[in-house]
Every structure is written in structure tokens, then in C-alpha cells.
Coordinates of N, CA and C in Angstrom, one line a residue:
S15 N -26.5 -13.1 6.7 CA -27.3 -14.0 7.5 C -27.3 -15.3 6.9
I16 N -26.9 -16.4 7.6 CA -27.0 -17.7 7.1 C -28.4 -18.2 7.4
N17 N -28.9 -18.1 8.6 CA -30.2 -18.5 8.9 C -30.6 -17.6 10.2
K18 N -31.8 -17.8 10.7 CA -32.3 -16.9 11.7 C -31.4 -17.0 13.0
E19 N -30.8 -18.1 13.2 CA -29.9 -18.2 14.4 C -28.5 -17.6 14.2
N20 N -28.0 -17.6 13.0 CA -26.7 -17.2 12.6 C -26.7 -15.9 11.8
S21 N -26.6 -14.8 12.4 CA -26.5 -13.5 11.6 C -25.2 -12.9 11.9
Y22 N -24.7 -12.2 10.8 CA -23.4 -11.6 10.9 C -23.5 -10.1 10.4
I23 N -22.6 -9.3 10.9 CA -22.4 -8.0 10.4 C -21.0 -7.7 9.9
L24 N -20.9 -7.2 8.8 CA -19.5 -6.9 8.2 C -19.4 -5.4 8.2
K25 N -18.4 -4.8 8.9 CA -18.1 -3.4 8.8 C -16.8 -3.2 8.1
M26 N -16.8 -2.4 7.1 CA -15.5 -2.1 6.4 C -15.0 -0.8 6.9
K27 N -13.7 -0.6 7.1 CA -13.2 0.6 7.7 C -12.1 1.1 6.9
G28 N -12.0 2.5 6.9 CA -11.0 3.2 6.3 C -10.4 4.3 7.2
F29 N -9.2 4.6 7.1 CA -8.6 5.6 8.0 C -8.4 7.0 7.4
D30 N -8.9 7.1 6.2 CA -8.8 8.4 5.5 C -10.2 8.7 5.0
K31 N -10.6 9.9 5.2 CA -12.0 10.3 4.8 C -12.2 10.3 3.3
T32 N -11.2 10.3 2.5 CA -11.3 10.3 1.0 C -11.5 8.9 0.6
M33 N -11.3 7.9 1.4 CA -11.4 6.5 0.9 C -12.8 6.2 0.5
S34 N -13.8 6.7 1.2 CA -15.1 6.3 0.8 C -15.4 6.9 -0.6
D35 N -14.9 8.0 -1.0 CA -15.1 8.6 -2.3 C -14.5 7.7 -3.4
L36 N -13.4 7.1 -3.0 CA -12.7 6.2 -4.0 C -13.2 4.8 -4.0
G37 N -14.0 4.4 -2.9 CA -14.4 3.1 -2.8 C -13.5 2.1 -2.2
T38 N -12.4 2.6 -1.6 CA -11.4 1.8 -1.0 C -11.6 1.7 0.5
F39 N -11.0 0.7 1.1 CA -11.1 0.6 2.6 C -9.8 -0.2 3.0
D40 N -9.4 0.0 4.3 CA -8.2 -0.5 4.8 C -8.4 -1.8 5.5
G41 N -9.5 -2.2 5.9 CA -9.8 -3.4 6.6 C -11.2 -3.6 7.0
F42 N -11.5 -4.6 7.8 CA -12.9 -4.9 8.1 C -13.0 -5.6 9.4
E43 N -14.2 -5.5 10.0 CA -14.6 -6.2 11.2 C -15.8 -7.1 10.9
I44 N -15.8 -8.3 11.5 CA -17.0 -9.1 11.4 C -17.5 -9.4 12.8
Y45 N -18.8 -9.3 12.9 CA -19.6 -9.4 14.2 C -20.6 -10.6 14.1
H46 N -20.6 -11.3 15.1 CA -21.6 -12.4 15.2 C -22.4 -12.3 16.4
E47 N -23.7 -12.1 16.3 CA -24.6 -11.8 17.4 C -24.1 -10.8 18.3
G48 N -23.7 -9.7 17.7 CA -23.2 -8.5 18.5 C -21.8 -8.5 19.0
K49 N -21.1 -9.7 18.9 CA -19.7 -9.8 19.4 C -18.7 -9.8 18.2
K50 N -17.7 -8.9 18.3 CA -16.7 -8.9 17.3 C -15.9 -10.2 17.3
I51 N -15.9 -10.9 16.1 CA -15.1 -12.1 16.0 C -13.9 -12.0 15.1
L52 N -13.8 -10.9 14.4 CA -12.6 -10.6 13.6 C -12.4 -9.1 13.4
D53 N -11.2 -8.7 13.5 CA -10.8 -7.3 13.2 C -9.5 -7.4 12.4
Y54 N -9.7 -7.1 11.1 CA -8.5 -7.3 10.2 C -8.1 -6.0 9.4
L55 N -6.8 -5.8 9.3 CA -6.2 -4.7 8.7 C -5.4 -5.3 7.5
S56 N -5.7 -4.9 6.3 CA -5.0 -5.4 5.2 C -3.7 -4.6 4.9
Y57 N -2.7 -5.2 4.2 CA -1.5 -4.5 3.9 C -1.6 -3.4 2.9
G58 N -2.6 -3.6 2.0 CA -2.9 -2.6 1.0 C -4.3 -2.1 1.0
H59 N -4.7 -1.2 0.1 CA -6.1 -0.8 0.1 C -6.9 -1.9 -0.5
L60 N -8.1 -2.2 0.1 CA -9.1 -3.1 -0.4 C -10.0 -2.3 -1.3
F61 N -10.7 -2.9 -2.2 CA -11.5 -2.2 -3.2 C -12.7 -3.1 -3.4
D62 N -13.2 -3.2 -4.6 CA -14.3 -4.2 -4.9 C -13.5 -5.4 -5.5
V63 N -14.3 -6.4 -5.9 CA -13.7 -7.7 -6.3 C -13.5 -7.8 -7.8
R64 N -13.5 -6.7 -8.5 CA -13.4 -6.8 -10.0 C -12.1 -7.5 -10.5
Y65 N -11.0 -7.3 -9.8 CA -9.8 -7.9 -10.3 C -9.6 -9.4 -9.9
I66 N -10.5 -9.9 -9.1 CA -10.5 -11.4 -8.8 C -11.7 -12.0 -9.4
T67 N -12.5 -11.3 -10.2 CA -13.7 -11.9 -10.9 C -13.7 -11.6 -12.4
E68 N -12.6 -11.3 -12.9 CA -12.5 -10.9 -14.4 C -13.4 -9.8 -14.7
E69 N -13.5 -8.8 -13.8 CA -14.4 -7.6 -14.0 C -15.9 -8.0 -14.1
K70 N -16.2 -9.2 -13.7 CA -17.7 -9.6 -13.8 C -18.5 -9.1 -12.6
C71 N -17.8 -8.7 -11.5 CA -18.5 -8.4 -10.3 C -17.8 -7.1 -9.6
R72 N -18.7 -6.2 -9.2 CA -18.0 -5.0 -8.5 C -18.5 -4.9 -7.1
D73 N -18.9 -6.0 -6.4 CA -19.3 -6.0 -5.1 C -18.1 -5.8 -4.2
Y74 N -18.3 -5.5 -2.9 CA -17.2 -5.4 -2.0 C -16.6 -6.7 -1.5
F75 N -17.4 -7.8 -1.7 CA -16.9 -9.1 -1.4 C -17.7 -10.1 -2.1
I76 N -17.1 -11.3 -2.1 CA -17.8 -12.5 -2.6 C -18.1 -13.4 -1.4
K77 N -19.3 -13.9 -1.3 CA -19.6 -14.9 -0.2 C -19.7 -16.3 -0.9
V78 N -19.0 -17.2 -0.4 CA -19.1 -18.6 -0.9 C -19.6 -19.5 0.3
T79 N -20.8 -20.0 0.1 CA -21.4 -20.9 1.2 C -20.6 -22.2 1.2
L80 N -20.1 -22.7 2.4 CA -19.4 -23.9 2.5 C -20.3 -25.0 3.2
S81 N -21.1 -24.6 4.1 CA -22.1 -25.5 4.7 C -23.2 -24.7 5.3
N82 N -24.1 -25.3 6.1 CA -25.1 -24.6 6.7 C -24.6 -23.7 7.8
E83 N -23.5 -23.9 8.3 CA -22.9 -23.2 9.4 C -21.6 -22.3 9.0
S84 N -21.2 -22.5 7.8 CA -19.9 -21.8 7.4 C -19.9 -21.2 6.0
F85 N -19.1 -20.2 5.9 CA -19.0 -19.6 4.6 C -17.6 -18.9 4.5
A86 N -17.2 -18.5 3.3 CA -15.9 -17.8 3.0 C -16.3 -16.5 2.4
L87 N -15.5 -15.4 2.7 CA -15.6 -14.1 2.1 C -14.3 -13.8 1.4
F88 N -14.4 -13.4 0.2 CA -13.3 -13.0 -0.6 C -13.4 -11.6 -0.8
F89 N -12.2 -10.9 -0.5 CA -12.1 -9.4 -0.7 C -11.0 -9.2 -1.7
G90 N -11.2 -8.1 -2.5 CA -10.3 -7.8 -3.6 C -9.6 -6.5 -3.3
G91 N -8.3 -6.4 -3.8 CA -7.6 -5.2 -3.6 C -7.7 -4.2 -4.7
W92 N -7.1 -3.1 -4.4 CA -7.1 -1.9 -5.3 C -5.8 -2.1 -6.2
L93 N -6.0 -1.8 -7.5 CA -4.9 -1.8 -8.5 C -4.3 -0.4 -8.5
F94 N -3.1 -0.3 -7.8 CA -2.5 1.0 -7.7 C -1.9 1.5 -9.1
G95 N -1.2 0.7 -9.7 CA -0.5 1.0 -10.9 C -0.6 -0.1 -11.9
G96 N -0.1 0.0 -13.1 CA -0.2 -1.0 -14.1 C 0.4 -2.3 -13.8
D97 N 1.4 -2.4 -13.0 CA 2.1 -3.6 -12.8 C 2.2 -4.1 -11.3
E98 N 1.4 -3.4 -10.5 CA 1.3 -3.8 -9.1 C 0.1 -4.7 -8.9
T99 N 0.3 -6.0 -8.7 CA -0.8 -6.9 -8.5 C -1.6 -6.6 -7.2
P100 N -3.0 -6.5 -7.4 CA -3.8 -6.2 -6.2 C -3.8 -7.4 -5.2
E101 N -4.2 -7.1 -4.0 CA -4.3 -8.0 -2.8 C -5.6 -8.8 -2.9
M102 N -5.6 -10.0 -2.4 CA -6.9 -10.8 -2.2 C -6.8 -11.3 -0.8
V103 N -7.9 -11.1 -0.1 CA -8.0 -11.6 1.3 C -9.2 -12.6 1.4
V104 N -9.0 -13.8 2.0 CA -10.0 -14.8 2.1 C -10.2 -15.0 3.6
V105 N -11.5 -15.0 4.1 CA -11.8 -15.2 5.5 C -12.8 -16.4 5.4
V106 N -12.6 -17.3 6.4 CA -13.6 -18.4 6.6 C -14.3 -18.1 7.9
V107 N -15.6 -18.2 7.9 CA -16.4 -17.9 9.1 C -17.3 -19.2 9.3
S108 N -17.2 -19.6 10.6 CA -18.0 -20.8 11.1 C -18.5 -20.4 12.5
G109 N -19.8 -20.3 12.6 CA -20.3 -20.0 14.0 C -19.8 -18.7 14.5
D110 N -19.2 -18.8 15.7 CA -18.6 -17.6 16.3 C -17.1 -17.4 16.1
K111 N -16.6 -18.1 15.0 CA -15.2 -18.0 14.7 C -15.0 -17.5 13.3
A112 N -14.0 -16.7 13.1 CA -13.6 -16.2 11.8 C -12.1 -16.1 11.7
K113 N -11.6 -16.5 10.6 CA -10.1 -16.5 10.5 C -9.7 -16.2 9.0
V114 N -8.7 -15.3 8.9 CA -8.2 -15.0 7.6 C -7.3 -16.2 7.2
V115 N -7.6 -16.9 6.1 CA -6.8 -18.0 5.7 C -6.0 -17.7 4.5
F116 N -6.1 -16.5 3.9 CA -5.2 -16.2 2.7 C -5.2 -14.7 2.7
D117 N -4.0 -14.1 2.4 CA -3.8 -12.7 2.2 C -2.5 -12.6 1.3
D118 N -2.7 -12.4 0.0 CA -1.6 -12.3 -0.9 C -2.1 -11.6 -2.1
Y119 N -1.1 -11.5 -3.1 CA -1.4 -10.8 -4.4 C -2.2 -11.8 -5.3
A120 N -3.2 -11.3 -6.0 CA -4.0 -12.1 -6.9 C -4.7 -11.3 -7.9
Y121 N -4.6 -11.7 -9.2 CA -5.3 -11.1 -10.3 C -5.8 -12.3 -11.1
A122 N -7.2 -12.4 -11.2 CA -7.8 -13.6 -11.8 C -7.8 -13.5 -13.3
Y123 N -7.6 -14.7 -14.0 CA -7.8 -14.8 -15.4 C -8.9 -15.8 -15.7
K124 N -9.4 -16.4 -14.6 CA -10.6 -17.3 -14.8 C -11.4 -17.3 -13.5
Y125 N -12.7 -17.1 -13.6 CA -13.5 -17.0 -12.4 C -14.9 -17.7 -12.7
T126 N -15.3 -18.5 -11.8 CA -16.6 -19.2 -11.9 C -17.4 -18.9 -10.6
P127 N -18.5 -18.2 -10.7 CA -19.3 -17.9 -9.4 C -20.2 -19.1 -9.1
G128 N -20.8 -19.0 -7.9 CA -21.9 -19.8 -7.6 C -21.5 -21.2 -7.0
E129 N -22.4 -22.2 -7.3 CA -22.2 -23.5 -6.7 C -20.9 -24.2 -7.1
H130 N -20.3 -23.8 -8.3 CA -19.0 -24.4 -8.7 C -17.9 -23.4 -8.6
F131 N -18.0 -22.6 -7.6 CA -17.1 -21.5 -7.3 C -15.6 -21.9 -7.6
S132 N -14.9 -21.1 -8.4 CA -13.4 -21.2 -8.4 C -12.8 -19.9 -9.0
I133 N -11.6 -19.7 -8.6 CA -10.8 -18.5 -9.1 C -9.4 -19.1 -9.6
E134 N -9.0 -18.8 -10.7 CA -7.6 -19.1 -11.2 C -7.0 -17.7 -11.4
Y135 N -5.8 -17.6 -10.9 CA -5.1 -16.2 -10.9 C -3.7 -16.3 -10.9
V136 N -3.0 -15.2 -11.1 CA -1.6 -15.1 -11.0 C -1.2 -14.0 -9.9
D137 N 0.0 -14.1 -9.4 CA 0.4 -13.2 -8.3 C 1.3 -12.1 -8.9
D138 N 1.6 -12.1 -10.2 CA 2.5 -11.2 -10.9 C 1.9 -10.7 -12.2
I139 N 1.5 -9.5 -12.3 CA 0.9 -9.0 -13.5 C 1.8 -8.1 -14.3
N140 N 3.1 -8.1 -14.0 CA 4.1 -7.3 -14.7 C 3.9 -7.4 -16.3
G141 N 3.6 -6.3 -16.9 CA 3.4 -6.2 -18.4 C 2.0 -6.5 -18.8
L142 N 1.1 -7.0 -18.0 CA -0.2 -7.4 -18.4 C -1.1 -6.2 -18.8
R143 N -0.9 -5.1 -18.1 CA -1.8 -3.9 -18.4 C -1.1 -2.9 -19.2
A144 N 0.0 -3.2 -19.9 CA 0.7 -2.2 -20.7 C -0.1 -1.9 -21.9
I145 N 0.0 -0.7 -22.4 CA -0.7 -0.3 -23.6 C -0.3 -1.2 -24.7
G146 N -1.3 -1.8 -25.4 CA -1.1 -2.7 -26.5 C -0.9 -4.1 -26.1
S147 N -0.9 -4.4 -24.8 CA -0.8 -5.8 -24.3 C -2.1 -6.6 -24.7
P148 N -1.9 -7.8 -25.2 CA -3.0 -8.6 -25.5 C -3.7 -9.2 -24.3
G149 N -3.1 -9.0 -23.2 CA -3.7 -9.6 -21.9 C -3.3 -11.0 -21.6
F150 N -4.1 -11.7 -21.0 CA -3.8 -13.1 -20.6 C -3.8 -14.0 -21.8
T151 N -2.6 -14.2 -22.4 CA -2.4 -15.1 -23.5 C -1.8 -16.4 -22.9
D152 N -1.7 -17.4 -23.7 CA -1.1 -18.7 -23.3 C 0.4 -18.4 -23.0
S153 N 1.1 -17.6 -23.8 CA 2.5 -17.4 -23.7 C 2.7 -16.5 -22.4
Y154 N 1.8 -15.6 -22.1 CA 2.0 -14.7 -20.9 C 1.8 -15.7 -19.7
L155 N 0.7 -16.5 -19.7 CA 0.5 -17.4 -18.5 C 1.6 -18.5 -18.4
K156 N 2.2 -18.9 -19.5 CA 3.3 -20.0 -19.4 C 4.5 -19.5 -18.6
K157 N 4.7 -18.2 -18.6 CA 5.8 -17.6 -17.8 C 5.6 -17.4 -16.4
R158 N 4.4 -17.6 -15.9 CA 4.0 -17.3 -14.5 C 3.5 -18.6 -13.8
T159 N 3.7 -18.5 -12.5 CA 3.1 -19.5 -11.6 C 1.5 -19.1 -11.5
K160 N 0.7 -20.2 -11.7 CA -0.7 -20.0 -11.7 C -1.2 -20.7 -10.4
Y161 N -2.4 -20.1 -9.9 CA -3.0 -20.6 -8.7 C -4.4 -20.8 -8.9
K162 N -5.0 -21.7 -8.1 CA -6.5 -21.9 -8.2 C -7.0 -22.1 -6.7
I163 N -8.2 -21.5 -6.5 CA -8.9 -21.7 -5.2 C -10.2 -22.1 -5.7
W164 N -10.8 -23.2 -5.2 CA -12.1 -23.7 -5.5 C -12.9 -24.3 -4.4
R165 N -14.1 -24.3 -4.5 CA -15.0 -24.9 -3.5 C -15.2 -26.4 -3.9
E166 N -14.9 -27.3 -3.0 CA -15.2 -28.7 -3.2 C -16.0 -29.2 -1.9
G167 N -17.2 -29.6 -2.0 CA -18.0 -29.9 -0.9 C -18.1 -28.8 0.1
N168 N -17.7 -29.0 1.3 CA -17.8 -27.9 2.3 C -16.4 -27.3 2.6
M169 N -15.5 -27.4 1.6 CA -14.1 -26.9 1.8 C -13.7 -26.1 0.6
L170 N -12.7 -25.2 1.0 CA -12.0 -24.5 -0.1 C -10.7 -25.2 -0.3
K171 N -10.3 -25.4 -1.6 CA -9.0 -26.2 -1.9 C -8.2 -25.2 -2.6
Y172 N -6.9 -25.4 -2.6 CA -5.9 -24.5 -3.2 C -4.8 -25.4 -3.9
K173 N -4.3 -24.9 -5.1 CA -3.2 -25.5 -5.7 C -2.4 -24.5 -6.5
S174 N -1.2 -24.8 -6.9 CA -0.4 -23.9 -7.7 C 0.4 -24.8 -8.7
W175 N 0.7 -24.2 -9.9 CA 1.5 -24.9 -10.9 C 2.2 -23.9 -11.7
K176 N 3.2 -24.4 -12.4 CA 4.0 -23.5 -13.4 C 3.5 -23.8 -14.8

């Protein structure tokens, strides 16, 4: 709920009864004042947001307020294996409109919650989770394209660099 006039319902959905036991889901629906404004099916299983928050949060989504009338929801994917980067889905909601603005691979190495929200991530974690791996080192990051999504004013901004 943004305010008394703008309330939303998020329904997470899964097509397999065991999914709720694992905490995964296949997609979600967003409703505004009883009307469905988005029905989305991800390409992989969604999970909690631990892999896009440096394991700081285990909620099913992150809400980033953009204005009095709009917000973004960030959903994180499930880490299937050691080298398969999980999915991240970003939805922007404004009034009775909702749109998926991002759906791709993402594993965060830097996360700032709240007013100064930002996520820095890579889309390839090959070798990162191997036994004995030191994790996100400067040499590991130097070999990959890095991405950043951050809140600036009432907008989300995005950039990438090598």
C-alpha cells in the first residue's frame, strides 16, 4: 500500500506443489484496486532476494519507492548450481500500470538498501562459488562486465562497464 487511495496485492504463483516447500515460485501477479495489472511468468524459478542483496535480506522482493505514486519491485532468482547465475526481475508500478523493465541474470557484489538504493552485480558467476574460491576479488571482477542499478530522484538508472 502506498497510501489509502493506492493499495496493491502481490500474488506469487508456482505450478508445482513442492515449490512452496522450497520457497520458490514461477511468477507473480499484481493487482491494483481488485484489477489485475500484471501477470508475469519468469524464465527460471524465483526465490528470495538473497543473491541480489549480498545475503543481507531474505524477503521475497525488495520495494524501492520512486515517488508518491510509483515504486519498483525487485525479485531474485534461485541459484540452481554453483555456476548458474540466478535471475533478477524488476517491475515498475505506477498507479494502475505495472511493467517488467528488467529480466536477466544477476548476482550482487554490492548492495545498498533504503533511500540510497543501489545494486552492483555481475551476470556471470562461473567459478565464484567453487570450493576454495575467495569470492568477489578485484581480479575476479576485472574479468567480468559489471552492472549497476540505482535510485536517483524518482527514477531507476542503469549502467554497465568492464
